[in-house]
Short mmCIF file of C-alpha atoms in Angstrom, two decimals:
data_model
loop_
_atom_site.label_atom_id
_atom_site.label_comp_id
_atom_site.label_asym_id
_atom_site.label_seq_id
_atom_site.Cartn_x
_atom_site.Cartn_y
_atom_site.Cartn_z
CA UNK A 247 70.80 67.01 44.67
CA UNK A 248 74.15 68.72 44.93
CA UNK A 249 73.53 69.96 48.49
CA UNK A 250 72.49 66.48 49.61
CA UNK A 251 75.89 65.20 48.56
CA UNK A 252 77.65 68.08 50.31
CA UNK A 253 75.77 67.43 53.54
CA UNK A 254 76.47 63.70 53.47
CA UNK A 255 80.14 64.33 52.72
CA UNK A 256 80.27 66.66 55.73
CA UNK A 257 78.96 63.88 57.97
CA UNK A 258 75.40 65.13 58.41
CA UNK A 259 73.23 62.15 59.26
CA UNK A 260 69.89 60.99 60.62
CA UNK A 261 68.66 63.01 63.59
CA UNK A 262 70.90 66.01 62.97
CA UNK A 263 69.42 69.46 62.48
CA UNK A 264 70.45 71.72 59.61
CA UNK A 265 69.51 75.40 59.60
CA UNK A 266 68.29 76.70 56.23
CA UNK A 267 66.34 79.75 55.05
CA UNK A 268 62.58 79.52 54.63
CA UNK A 269 62.78 82.34 52.07
CA UNK A 270 63.59 79.76 49.42
CA UNK A 271 62.08 77.34 46.91
CA UNK A 272 62.19 74.35 49.27
CA UNK A 273 65.07 72.66 47.45
CA UNK A 274 67.49 73.08 50.35
CA UNK A 275 65.02 71.77 52.92
CA UNK A 276 64.38 68.72 50.73
CA UNK A 277 68.13 68.15 50.43
CA UNK A 278 68.35 68.11 54.22
CA UNK A 279 65.49 65.62 54.47
CA UNK A 280 67.21 63.40 51.88
CA UNK A 281 70.15 62.98 54.29
CA UNK A 282 67.79 61.92 57.08
CA UNK A 283 68.37 65.19 58.93
CA UNK A 284 65.76 67.75 60.03
CA UNK A 285 65.54 71.20 58.40
CA UNK A 286 65.28 74.07 60.88
CA UNK A 287 64.24 77.48 59.58
CA UNK A 288 65.70 80.83 60.62
CA UNK A 289 64.60 84.32 59.65
CA UNK A 290 66.30 86.55 57.11
CA UNK A 291 67.84 90.00 57.08
CA UNK A 292 65.18 92.21 55.42
CA UNK A 293 67.78 94.12 53.39
CA UNK A 294 69.83 91.22 52.03
CA UNK A 295 67.27 88.36 52.03
CA UNK A 296 70.09 86.16 53.39
CA UNK A 297 69.88 84.42 56.75
CA UNK A 298 70.22 86.83 59.69
CA UNK A 299 73.06 85.85 62.06
CA UNK A 300 71.09 86.71 65.21
CA UNK A 301 68.10 84.67 64.00
CA UNK A 302 70.32 81.68 63.30
CA UNK A 303 71.91 82.01 66.73
CA UNK A 304 68.49 81.71 68.35
CA UNK A 305 67.70 78.35 66.75
CA UNK A 306 71.03 76.57 67.18
CA UNK A 307 70.73 73.61 69.56
CA UNK A 308 72.91 70.70 70.64
CA UNK A 309 71.50 68.79 67.65
CA UNK A 310 72.53 71.41 65.07
CA UNK A 311 75.10 69.97 62.68
CA UNK A 312 75.24 72.66 59.99
CA UNK A 313 74.03 76.01 58.71
CA UNK A 314 73.46 76.45 54.97
CA UNK A 315 74.07 80.08 54.03
CA UNK A 316 72.63 81.23 50.71
CA UNK A 317 73.88 84.34 48.93
CA UNK A 318 70.39 85.32 47.81
CA UNK A 319 69.88 87.01 44.43
CA UNK A 320 73.66 87.59 44.31
CA UNK A 321 73.74 89.65 47.52
CA UNK A 322 76.67 88.41 49.64
CA UNK A 323 75.74 87.17 53.09
CA UNK A 324 77.75 88.22 56.14
CA UNK A 325 80.20 85.31 55.97
CA UNK A 326 82.63 86.56 58.68
CA UNK A 327 79.82 86.79 61.27
CA UNK A 328 78.52 83.37 60.32
CA UNK A 329 81.99 81.88 60.47
CA UNK A 330 82.36 83.21 64.02
CA UNK A 331 78.91 81.90 64.95
CA UNK A 332 79.66 78.47 63.49
CA UNK A 333 83.02 78.24 65.24
CA UNK A 334 81.56 79.31 68.57
CA UNK A 335 78.86 76.65 68.41
CA UNK A 336 80.88 73.91 66.76
CA UNK A 337 78.68 73.60 63.68
CA UNK A 338 79.54 73.34 60.01
CA UNK A 339 78.97 76.34 57.72
CA UNK A 340 78.09 75.57 54.10
CA UNK A 341 77.67 78.31 51.50
CA UNK A 342 75.29 78.09 48.57
CA UNK A 343 75.12 80.53 45.67
CA UNK A 344 71.65 81.36 44.39
CA UNK A 345 71.77 79.30 41.18
CA UNK A 346 69.39 81.42 39.13
CA UNK A 347 71.08 84.14 37.09
CA UNK A 348 74.63 82.82 37.40
CA UNK A 349 76.89 83.90 34.57
CA UNK A 350 76.43 87.01 32.48
CA UNK A 351 78.29 90.30 32.73
CA UNK A 352 78.42 91.18 36.42
CA UNK A 353 79.92 94.64 35.82
CA UNK A 354 77.13 95.46 33.38
CA UNK A 355 74.49 94.25 35.81
CA UNK A 356 75.94 96.44 38.56
CA UNK A 357 75.89 99.46 36.27
CA UNK A 358 72.26 98.84 35.34
CA UNK A 359 71.32 98.19 38.96
CA UNK A 360 72.83 101.56 39.85
CA UNK A 361 70.79 103.21 37.10
CA UNK A 362 67.57 101.64 38.37
CA UNK A 363 68.42 102.41 41.98
CA UNK A 364 68.74 106.11 41.15
CA UNK A 365 65.61 106.33 39.02
CA UNK A 366 62.98 103.91 40.26
CA UNK A 367 60.36 105.47 42.52
CA UNK A 368 57.41 103.97 44.35
CA UNK A 369 59.18 100.66 45.02
CA UNK A 370 62.03 99.79 47.36
CA UNK A 371 65.15 98.96 45.36
CA UNK A 372 67.89 96.50 46.42
CA UNK A 373 70.39 97.67 49.00
CA UNK A 374 73.78 98.28 47.33
CA UNK A 375 76.59 96.16 48.72
CA UNK A 376 80.17 95.41 47.82
CA UNK A 377 80.26 92.18 45.86
CA UNK A 378 76.55 92.21 44.93
CA UNK A 379 76.13 90.30 41.65
CA UNK A 380 72.48 91.30 41.01
CA UNK A 381 71.64 87.87 39.64
CA UNK A 382 68.03 88.92 40.07
CA UNK A 383 66.85 92.50 40.49
CA UNK A 384 64.32 92.22 43.31
CA UNK A 385 62.28 95.15 44.61
CA UNK A 386 59.71 95.47 47.36
CA UNK A 387 56.25 96.78 46.56
CA UNK A 388 54.91 98.91 49.43
CA UNK A 389 51.29 98.97 50.49
CA UNK A 390 49.07 96.18 51.75
CA UNK A 391 51.49 93.30 51.27
CA UNK A 392 50.63 90.47 48.89
CA UNK A 393 47.42 91.95 47.38
CA UNK A 394 49.15 95.17 46.32
CA UNK A 395 52.28 93.35 45.15
CA UNK A 396 50.25 90.93 43.05
CA UNK A 397 48.15 93.75 41.57
CA UNK A 398 51.32 95.69 40.75
CA UNK A 399 52.79 92.62 39.04
CA UNK A 400 49.66 92.10 36.93
CA UNK A 401 49.73 95.71 35.76
CA UNK A 402 53.41 95.48 34.87
CA UNK A 403 52.79 92.38 32.77
CA UNK A 404 49.86 94.05 30.97
CA UNK A 405 52.28 96.80 29.97
CA UNK A 406 54.80 94.31 28.65
CA UNK A 407 57.21 94.26 31.59
CA UNK A 408 58.20 90.77 32.68
CA UNK A 409 58.26 90.12 36.42
CA UNK A 410 58.02 87.21 38.81
CA UNK A 411 57.35 86.60 42.47
CA UNK A 412 60.65 85.04 43.59
CA UNK A 413 59.30 83.15 46.62
CA UNK A 414 55.53 82.58 46.29
CA UNK A 415 55.31 80.46 49.46
CA UNK A 416 57.98 80.48 52.18
CA UNK A 417 59.15 76.95 52.91
CA UNK A 418 57.86 76.84 56.49
CA UNK A 419 54.35 77.42 55.08
CA UNK A 420 54.57 74.53 52.59
CA UNK A 421 52.47 71.52 53.56
CA UNK A 422 55.42 69.13 53.76
CA UNK A 423 57.30 71.35 56.24
CA UNK A 424 54.51 73.17 58.07
CA UNK A 425 54.33 73.01 61.83
CA UNK A 426 53.42 75.36 64.64
CA UNK A 427 56.00 77.53 66.29
CA UNK A 428 57.92 79.16 63.46
CA UNK A 429 58.25 82.93 64.02
CA UNK A 430 59.68 84.22 60.74
CA UNK A 431 58.20 87.68 60.34
CA UNK A 432 60.82 89.08 57.95
CA UNK A 433 60.61 86.00 55.77
CA UNK A 434 56.83 86.28 55.51
CA UNK A 435 56.95 90.02 54.80
CA UNK A 436 59.53 89.45 52.07
CA UNK A 437 57.41 86.70 50.50
CA UNK A 438 54.43 89.08 50.49
CA UNK A 439 56.24 92.15 49.12
CA UNK A 440 59.11 91.10 46.83
CA UNK A 441 58.99 91.12 43.05
CA UNK A 442 61.76 90.20 40.62
CA UNK A 443 61.96 92.60 37.68
CA UNK A 444 63.41 91.55 34.29
CA UNK A 445 66.92 90.13 34.21
CA UNK A 446 69.49 92.90 33.85
CA UNK A 447 71.43 90.80 31.35
CA UNK A 448 70.76 91.83 27.77
CA UNK A 449 68.43 94.77 28.45
CA UNK A 450 68.89 97.63 26.00
CA UNK A 451 69.01 101.26 27.15
CA UNK A 452 65.54 101.75 25.68
CA UNK A 453 64.21 98.76 27.63
CA UNK A 454 65.75 100.09 30.85
CA UNK A 455 64.12 103.48 30.32
CA UNK A 456 60.77 101.85 29.60
CA UNK A 457 61.09 99.72 32.74
CA UNK A 458 61.63 102.85 34.81
CA UNK A 459 58.78 104.70 33.11
CA UNK A 460 56.24 101.91 33.61
CA UNK A 461 57.28 101.13 37.20
CA UNK A 462 57.26 104.77 38.23
CA UNK A 463 53.86 105.41 36.67
CA UNK A 464 52.37 102.51 38.61
CA UNK A 465 54.45 103.02 41.73
CA UNK A 466 53.13 106.54 42.14
CA UNK A 467 49.71 104.99 42.81
CA UNK A 468 51.00 102.93 45.73
CA UNK A 469 50.84 104.14 49.30
CA UNK A 470 53.07 102.70 52.05
CA UNK A 471 51.16 100.75 54.65
#
């Protein structure tokens, strides 16, 4: 794995701890294990889905060798704050771009994201940010968490709208990494509520309008918890 090589090159070794997000596929945690180090999970910012600086600060110990910061779904993480945190604690900061959705016309995606942000109702749209690449357009479905999100996704698919749960199981809940003591409320809420809508690359104007029409018709049936 590419991150395994980066960690080894940075001197991460057996017994070290590396802080990674649990709102992830598990690939990063496995890369840490492949170096002989121990993955430590920190909570995310609920608006960006990137690691939250304060949450990372709470889990840094004398054994922490590195923090792996992922720019999730193309939303830029707060690199200056993390750089300060890393320097203060003497740990390495590694950045990882969310690999899915790289490439494409970023300007076009931003334009389409703006269109959806103005017109979608009944779901929580991504928070605009300077530098956001919108590699995936991820919304939150309000209501009763995972049951309502999953029901909403099934209805979208029946109406011909592609969608996908981006993180079905947070990494700290996977069998290979599960242990008592993780308090990652924002990560678990995001895993229960988020839904990735169709890629913004290549959508026609008609497809965008249909996406809005279908989502809004279903979203009007949802009630915030």
